[in-house]
């Protein structure tokens, strides 16, 4: 046996066989238990990095293990390909966004296939494909019609370079995870979904998830964040520039307020901003 493993000599034949024979394509089979394994779709930035390899290797091990147990396993793959970052990257490279995204997807697909992951490529999707996002639009219009989608101003993490909003997880040491430029807090109009209208139903149904790990169920409860308390108002010594004469607070322990000595506000609060100016 050769001491040095040569993947390019040994793996390609197997991978070509898998593709040609659709070895991981899933068919309806009511006689077998189903198992669905989905790792978060990658953003088609152009090339995979080791973080991608780690995530998709873990998912692939799980999928292959479940297949060895005799289950009918579906492990799909797709591309989180919509949004301003892709458009901005295309502009910087002087390439039409559609062409830029398609080229990146083609290259990264080849990389994933070269890694030998057991995906059902017949089910591949891209979120920039109208056949996909038309259903997101359909969902949104239904939510809007029912009054469950609304707009209001909110403070967000804004990347001036990418001209887009970032989730807290995408801000690393005050900088954008993608371009490494500074991120600022900015108040802009945002769309919101009235998820809290279903908080009680969501919470009660978590207890029905018998086979979910307890730590995952706890994360879901904390994410919903339901609590019982009261809204109170504290009078202000002087009115705000907005005309407000009081500060509204929420507490789960109103019985302890007789011992309160001060009220703290976030640096972004209008009270703090006005105090800083005064």
mmCIF file with all atom_site columns, N, CA and C in Angstrom, residues 133-178:
data_model
loop_
_atom_site.group_PDB
_atom_site.id
_atom_site.type_symbol
_atom_site.label_atom_id
_atom_site.label_alt_id
_atom_site.label_comp_id
_atom_site.label_asym_id
_atom_site.label_entity_id
_atom_site.label_seq_id
_atom_site.pdbx_PDB_ins_code
_atom_site.Cartn_x
_atom_site.Cartn_y
_atom_site.Cartn_z
_atom_site.occupancy
_atom_site.B_iso_or_equiv
_atom_site.pdbx_formal_charge
_atom_site.auth_seq_id
_atom_site.auth_comp_id
_atom_site.auth_asym_id
_atom_site.auth_atom_id
_atom_site.pdbx_PDB_model_num
ATOM 1   N N  . UNK A 1 133 ? -37.722 32.590 -4.739 1.00 0.00 ? 133 UNK A N  1
ATOM 2   C CA . UNK A 1 133 ? -38.118 33.763 -3.950 1.00 0.00 ? 133 UNK A CA 1
ATOM 3   C C  . UNK A 1 133 ? -39.559 34.196 -4.186 1.00 0.00 ? 133 UNK A C  1
ATOM 4   N N  . UNK A 1 134 ? -40.200 33.693 -5.237 1.00 0.00 ? 134 UNK A N  1
ATOM 5   C CA . UNK A 1 134 ? -41.614 34.023 -5.430 1.00 0.00 ? 134 UNK A CA 1
ATOM 6   C C  . UNK A 1 134 ? -42.445 33.511 -4.257 1.00 0.00 ? 134 UNK A C  1
ATOM 7   N N  . UNK A 1 135 ? -41.988 32.420 -3.640 1.00 0.00 ? 135 UNK A N  1
ATOM 8   C CA . UNK A 1 135 ? -42.722 31.890 -2.491 1.00 0.00 ? 135 UNK A CA 1
ATOM 9   C C  . UNK A 1 135 ? -42.438 32.695 -1.230 1.00 0.00 ? 135 UNK A C  1
ATOM 10  N N  . UNK A 1 136 ? -41.249 33.269 -1.110 1.00 0.00 ? 136 UNK A N  1
ATOM 11  C CA . UNK A 1 136 ? -40.988 34.201 -0.011 1.00 0.00 ? 136 UNK A CA 1
ATOM 12  C C  . UNK A 1 136 ? -41.873 35.436 -0.157 1.00 0.00 ? 136 UNK A C  1
ATOM 13  N N  . UNK A 1 137 ? -42.011 35.918 -1.392 1.00 0.00 ? 137 UNK A N  1
ATOM 14  C CA . UNK A 1 137 ? -42.890 37.058 -1.644 1.00 0.00 ? 137 UNK A CA 1
ATOM 15  C C  . UNK A 1 137 ? -44.337 36.705 -1.314 1.00 0.00 ? 137 UNK A C  1
ATOM 16  N N  . UNK A 1 138 ? -44.726 35.493 -1.663 1.00 0.00 ? 138 UNK A N  1
ATOM 17  C CA . UNK A 1 138 ? -46.092 35.042 -1.375 1.00 0.00 ? 138 UNK A CA 1
ATOM 18  C C  . UNK A 1 138 ? -46.345 35.021 0.129  1.00 0.00 ? 138 UNK A C  1
ATOM 19  N N  . UNK A 1 139 ? -45.396 34.468 0.897  1.00 0.00 ? 139 UNK A N  1
ATOM 20  C CA . UNK A 1 139 ? -45.520 34.442 2.349  1.00 0.00 ? 139 UNK A CA 1
ATOM 21  C C  . UNK A 1 139 ? -45.623 35.854 2.912  1.00 0.00 ? 139 UNK A C  1
ATOM 22  N N  . UNK A 1 140 ? -44.749 36.749 2.418  1.00 0.00 ? 140 UNK A N  1
ATOM 23  C CA . UNK A 1 140 ? -44.733 38.108 2.954  1.00 0.00 ? 140 UNK A CA 1
ATOM 24  C C  . UNK A 1 140 ? -46.050 38.830 2.684  1.00 0.00 ? 140 UNK A C  1
ATOM 25  N N  . UNK A 1 141 ? -46.574 38.702 1.471  1.00 0.00 ? 141 UNK A N  1
ATOM 26  C CA . UNK A 1 141 ? -47.834 39.391 1.159  1.00 0.00 ? 141 UNK A CA 1
ATOM 27  C C  . UNK A 1 141 ? -48.963 38.877 2.040  1.00 0.00 ? 141 UNK A C  1
ATOM 28  N N  . UNK A 1 142 ? -48.966 37.586 2.348  1.00 0.00 ? 142 UNK A N  1
ATOM 29  C CA . UNK A 1 142 ? -49.999 37.045 3.241  1.00 0.00 ? 142 UNK A CA 1
ATOM 30  C C  . UNK A 1 142 ? -49.833 37.597 4.649  1.00 0.00 ? 142 UNK A C  1
ATOM 31  N N  . UNK A 1 143 ? -48.603 37.684 5.125  1.00 0.00 ? 143 UNK A N  1
ATOM 32  C CA . UNK A 1 143 ? -48.357 38.259 6.448  1.00 0.00 ? 143 UNK A CA 1
ATOM 33  C C  . UNK A 1 143 ? -48.786 39.720 6.494  1.00 0.00 ? 143 UNK A C  1
ATOM 34  N N  . UNK A 1 144 ? -48.487 40.455 5.417  1.00 0.00 ? 144 UNK A N  1
ATOM 35  C CA . UNK A 1 144 ? -48.848 41.873 5.353  1.00 0.00 ? 144 UNK A CA 1
ATOM 36  C C  . UNK A 1 144 ? -50.368 42.041 5.347  1.00 0.00 ? 144 UNK A C  1
ATOM 37  N N  . UNK A 1 145 ? -51.044 41.220 4.574  1.00 0.00 ? 145 UNK A N  1
ATOM 38  C CA . UNK A 1 145 ? -52.508 41.303 4.495  1.00 0.00 ? 145 UNK A CA 1
ATOM 39  C C  . UNK A 1 145 ? -53.162 41.033 5.847  1.00 0.00 ? 145 UNK A C  1
ATOM 40  N N  . UNK A 1 146 ? -52.530 40.193 6.662  1.00 0.00 ? 146 UNK A N  1
ATOM 41  C CA . UNK A 1 146 ? -53.070 39.851 7.976  1.00 0.00 ? 146 UNK A CA 1
ATOM 42  C C  . UNK A 1 146 ? -52.593 40.807 9.073  1.00 0.00 ? 146 UNK A C  1
ATOM 43  N N  . UNK A 1 147 ? -51.850 41.850 8.684  1.00 0.00 ? 147 UNK A N  1
ATOM 44  C CA . UNK A 1 147 ? -51.360 42.805 9.669  1.00 0.00 ? 147 UNK A CA 1
ATOM 45  C C  . UNK A 1 147 ? -50.213 42.285 10.512 1.00 0.00 ? 147 UNK A C  1
ATOM 46  N N  . UNK A 1 148 ? -49.553 41.240 10.052 1.00 0.00 ? 148 UNK A N  1
ATOM 47  C CA . UNK A 1 148 ? -48.459 40.641 10.813 1.00 0.00 ? 148 UNK A CA 1
ATOM 48  C C  . UNK A 1 148 ? -47.088 41.122 10.360 1.00 0.00 ? 148 UNK A C  1
ATOM 49  N N  . UNK A 1 149 ? -47.037 41.918 9.291  1.00 0.00 ? 149 UNK A N  1
ATOM 50  C CA . UNK A 1 149 ? -45.792 42.539 8.827  1.00 0.00 ? 149 UNK A CA 1
ATOM 51  C C  . UNK A 1 149 ? -45.979 44.051 8.883  1.00 0.00 ? 149 UNK A C  1
ATOM 52  N N  . UNK A 1 150 ? -45.045 44.760 9.493  1.00 0.00 ? 150 UNK A N  1
ATOM 53  C CA . UNK A 1 150 ? -45.187 46.202 9.659  1.00 0.00 ? 150 UNK A CA 1
ATOM 54  C C  . UNK A 1 150 ? -43.814 46.862 9.657  1.00 0.00 ? 150 UNK A C  1
ATOM 55  N N  . UNK A 1 151 ? -43.800 48.181 9.466  1.00 0.00 ? 151 UNK A N  1
ATOM 56  C CA . UNK A 1 151 ? -42.555 48.953 9.441  1.00 0.00 ? 151 UNK A CA 1
ATOM 57  C C  . UNK A 1 151 ? -42.488 49.889 10.639 1.00 0.00 ? 151 UNK A C  1
ATOM 58  N N  . UNK A 1 152 ? -41.294 50.032 11.176 1.00 0.00 ? 152 UNK A N  1
ATOM 59  C CA . UNK A 1 152 ? -41.043 51.033 12.208 1.00 0.00 ? 152 UNK A CA 1
ATOM 60  C C  . UNK A 1 152 ? -39.546 51.307 12.246 1.00 0.00 ? 152 UNK A C  1
ATOM 61  N N  . UNK A 1 153 ? -39.179 52.428 12.850 1.00 0.00 ? 153 UNK A N  1
ATOM 62  C CA . UNK A 1 153 ? -37.761 52.767 12.965 1.00 0.00 ? 153 UNK A CA 1
ATOM 63  C C  . UNK A 1 153 ? -37.112 51.904 14.040 1.00 0.00 ? 153 UNK A C  1
ATOM 64  N N  . UNK A 1 154 ? -35.890 51.508 13.779 1.00 0.00 ? 154 UNK A N  1
ATOM 65  C CA . UNK A 1 154 ? -35.153 50.697 14.744 1.00 0.00 ? 154 UNK A CA 1
ATOM 66  C C  . UNK A 1 154 ? -33.664 50.912 14.542 1.00 0.00 ? 154 UNK A C  1
ATOM 67  N N  . UNK A 1 155 ? -32.920 50.799 15.631 1.00 0.00 ? 155 UNK A N  1
ATOM 68  C CA . UNK A 1 155 ? -31.466 50.898 15.546 1.00 0.00 ? 155 UNK A CA 1
ATOM 69  C C  . UNK A 1 155 ? -30.898 49.584 15.033 1.00 0.00 ? 155 UNK A C  1
ATOM 70  N N  . UNK A 1 156 ? -30.005 49.684 14.068 1.00 0.00 ? 156 UNK A N  1
ATOM 71  C CA . UNK A 1 156 ? -29.425 48.493 13.445 1.00 0.00 ? 156 UNK A CA 1
ATOM 72  C C  . UNK A 1 156 ? -27.911 48.658 13.326 1.00 0.00 ? 156 UNK A C  1
ATOM 73  N N  . UNK A 1 157 ? -27.248 47.553 13.054 1.00 0.00 ? 157 UNK A N  1
ATOM 74  C CA . UNK A 1 157 ? -25.821 47.581 12.724 1.00 0.00 ? 157 UNK A CA 1
ATOM 75  C C  . UNK A 1 157 ? -25.703 47.851 11.229 1.00 0.00 ? 157 UNK A C  1
ATOM 76  N N  . UNK A 1 158 ? -25.075 48.978 10.878 1.00 0.00 ? 158 UNK A N  1
ATOM 77  C CA . UNK A 1 158 ? -25.013 49.386 9.475  1.00 0.00 ? 158 UNK A CA 1
ATOM 78  C C  . UNK A 1 158 ? -23.580 49.341 8.969  1.00 0.00 ? 158 UNK A C  1
ATOM 79  N N  . UNK A 1 159 ? -23.376 48.618 7.857  1.00 0.00 ? 159 UNK A N  1
ATOM 80  C CA . UNK A 1 159 ? -22.068 48.589 7.197  1.00 0.00 ? 159 UNK A CA 1
ATOM 81  C C  . UNK A 1 159 ? -22.115 49.548 6.018  1.00 0.00 ? 159 UNK A C  1
ATOM 82  N N  . UNK A 1 160 ? -21.391 50.641 6.118  1.00 0.00 ? 160 UNK A N  1
ATOM 83  C CA . UNK A 1 160 ? -21.391 51.654 5.063  1.00 0.00 ? 160 UNK A CA 1
ATOM 84  C C  . UNK A 1 160 ? -20.769 51.104 3.782  1.00 0.00 ? 160 UNK A C  1
ATOM 85  N N  . UNK A 1 161 ? -19.784 50.245 3.929  1.00 0.00 ? 161 UNK A N  1
ATOM 86  C CA . UNK A 1 161 ? -19.114 49.689 2.758  1.00 0.00 ? 161 UNK A CA 1
ATOM 87  C C  . UNK A 1 161 ? -20.044 48.791 1.945  1.00 0.00 ? 161 UNK A C  1
ATOM 88  N N  . UNK A 1 162 ? -20.750 47.890 2.628  1.00 0.00 ? 162 UNK A N  1
ATOM 89  C CA . UNK A 1 162 ? -21.666 46.972 1.940  1.00 0.00 ? 162 UNK A CA 1
ATOM 90  C C  . UNK A 1 162 ? -23.055 47.560 1.758  1.00 0.00 ? 162 UNK A C  1
ATOM 91  N N  . UNK A 1 163 ? -23.299 48.723 2.402  1.00 0.00 ? 163 UNK A N  1
ATOM 92  C CA . UNK A 1 163 ? -24.613 49.372 2.312  1.00 0.00 ? 163 UNK A CA 1
ATOM 93  C C  . UNK A 1 163 ? -25.738 48.420 2.717  1.00 0.00 ? 163 UNK A C  1
ATOM 94  N N  . UNK A 1 164 ? -25.531 47.745 3.858  1.00 0.00 ? 164 UNK A N  1
ATOM 95  C CA . UNK A 1 164 ? -26.534 46.778 4.298  1.00 0.00 ? 164 UNK A CA 1
ATOM 96  C C  . UNK A 1 164 ? -26.531 46.655 5.815  1.00 0.00 ? 164 UNK A C  1
ATOM 97  N N  . UNK A 1 165 ? -27.605 46.082 6.321  1.00 0.00 ? 165 UNK A N  1
ATOM 98  C CA . UNK A 1 165 ? -27.761 45.842 7.754  1.00 0.00 ? 165 UNK A CA 1
ATOM 99  C C  . UNK A 1 165 ? -27.119 44.506 8.112  1.00 0.00 ? 165 UNK A C  1
ATOM 100 N N  . UNK A 1 166 ? -26.488 44.458 9.280  1.00 0.00 ? 166 UNK A N  1
ATOM 101 C CA . UNK A 1 166 ? -25.842 43.233 9.748  1.00 0.00 ? 166 UNK A CA 1
ATOM 102 C C  . UNK A 1 166 ? -26.502 42.740 11.028 1.00 0.00 ? 166 UNK A C  1
ATOM 103 N N  . UNK A 1 167 ? -26.601 41.434 11.166 1.00 0.00 ? 167 UNK A N  1
ATOM 104 C CA . UNK A 1 167 ? -27.026 40.842 12.429 1.00 0.00 ? 167 UNK A CA 1
ATOM 105 C C  . UNK A 1 167 ? -25.905 41.016 13.449 1.00 0.00 ? 167 UNK A C  1
ATOM 106 N N  . UNK A 1 168 ? -26.248 40.939 14.741 1.00 0.00 ? 168 UNK A N  1
ATOM 107 C CA . UNK A 1 168 ? -25.229 41.091 15.782 1.00 0.00 ? 168 UNK A CA 1
ATOM 108 C C  . UNK A 1 168 ? -24.095 40.082 15.601 1.00 0.00 ? 168 UNK A C  1
ATOM 109 N N  . UNK A 1 169 ? -24.460 38.871 15.136 1.00 0.00 ? 169 UNK A N  1
ATOM 110 C CA . UNK A 1 169 ? -23.454 37.825 14.956 1.00 0.00 ? 169 UNK A CA 1
ATOM 111 C C  . UNK A 1 169 ? -22.483 38.146 13.826 1.00 0.00 ? 169 UNK A C  1
ATOM 112 N N  . UNK A 1 170 ? -22.849 39.098 12.957 1.00 0.00 ? 170 UNK A N  1
ATOM 113 C CA . UNK A 1 170 ? -21.995 39.452 11.818 1.00 0.00 ? 170 UNK A CA 1
ATOM 114 C C  . UNK A 1 170 ? -21.086 40.637 12.119 1.00 0.00 ? 170 UNK A C  1
ATOM 115 N N  . UNK A 1 171 ? -21.143 41.130 13.350 1.00 0.00 ? 171 UNK A N  1
ATOM 116 C CA . UNK A 1 171 ? -20.267 42.220 13.779 1.00 0.00 ? 171 UNK A CA 1
ATOM 117 C C  . UNK A 1 171 ? -19.177 41.627 14.668 1.00 0.00 ? 171 UNK A C  1
ATOM 118 N N  . UNK A 1 172 ? -17.936 41.726 14.223 1.00 0.00 ? 172 UNK A N  1
ATOM 119 C CA . UNK A 1 172 ? -16.806 41.149 14.951 1.00 0.00 ? 172 UNK A CA 1
ATOM 120 C C  . UNK A 1 172 ? -15.881 42.275 15.397 1.00 0.00 ? 172 UNK A C  1
ATOM 121 N N  . UNK A 1 173 ? -15.812 42.485 16.710 1.00 0.00 ? 173 UNK A N  1
ATOM 122 C CA . UNK A 1 173 ? -14.968 43.555 17.264 1.00 0.00 ? 173 UNK A CA 1
ATOM 123 C C  . UNK A 1 173 ? -15.284 44.902 16.623 1.00 0.00 ? 173 UNK A C  1
ATOM 124 N N  . UNK A 1 174 ? -16.575 45.169 16.428 1.00 0.00 ? 174 UNK A N  1
ATOM 125 C CA . UNK A 1 174 ? -17.005 46.451 15.890 1.00 0.00 ? 174 UNK A CA 1
ATOM 126 C C  . UNK A 1 174 ? -16.862 46.595 14.390 1.00 0.00 ? 174 UNK A C  1
ATOM 127 N N  . UNK A 1 175 ? -16.498 45.505 13.704 1.00 0.00 ? 175 UNK A N  1
ATOM 128 C CA . UNK A 1 175 ? -16.293 45.567 12.254 1.00 0.00 ? 175 UNK A CA 1
ATOM 129 C C  . UNK A 1 175 ? -17.146 44.526 11.538 1.00 0.00 ? 175 UNK A C  1
ATOM 130 N N  . UNK A 1 176 ? -17.383 44.766 10.259 1.00 0.00 ? 176 UNK A N  1
ATOM 131 C CA . UNK A 1 176 ? -18.160 43.851 9.425  1.00 0.00 ? 176 UNK A CA 1
ATOM 132 C C  . UNK A 1 176 ? -17.389 42.553 9.218  1.00 0.00 ? 176 UNK A C  1
ATOM 133 N N  . UNK A 1 177 ? -18.068 41.431 9.399  1.00 0.00 ? 177 UNK A N  1
ATOM 134 C CA . UNK A 1 177 ? -17.419 40.125 9.240  1.00 0.00 ? 177 UNK A CA 1
ATOM 135 C C  . UNK A 1 177 ? -16.964 39.886 7.807  1.00 0.00 ? 177 UNK A C  1
ATOM 136 N N  . UNK A 1 178 ? -17.611 40.568 6.840  1.00 0.00 ? 178 UNK A N  1
ATOM 137 C CA . UNK A 1 178 ? -17.315 40.302 5.435  1.00 0.00 ? 178 UNK A CA 1
ATOM 138 C C  . UNK A 1 178 ? -16.186 41.181 4.910  1.00 0.00 ? 178 UNK A C  1
#
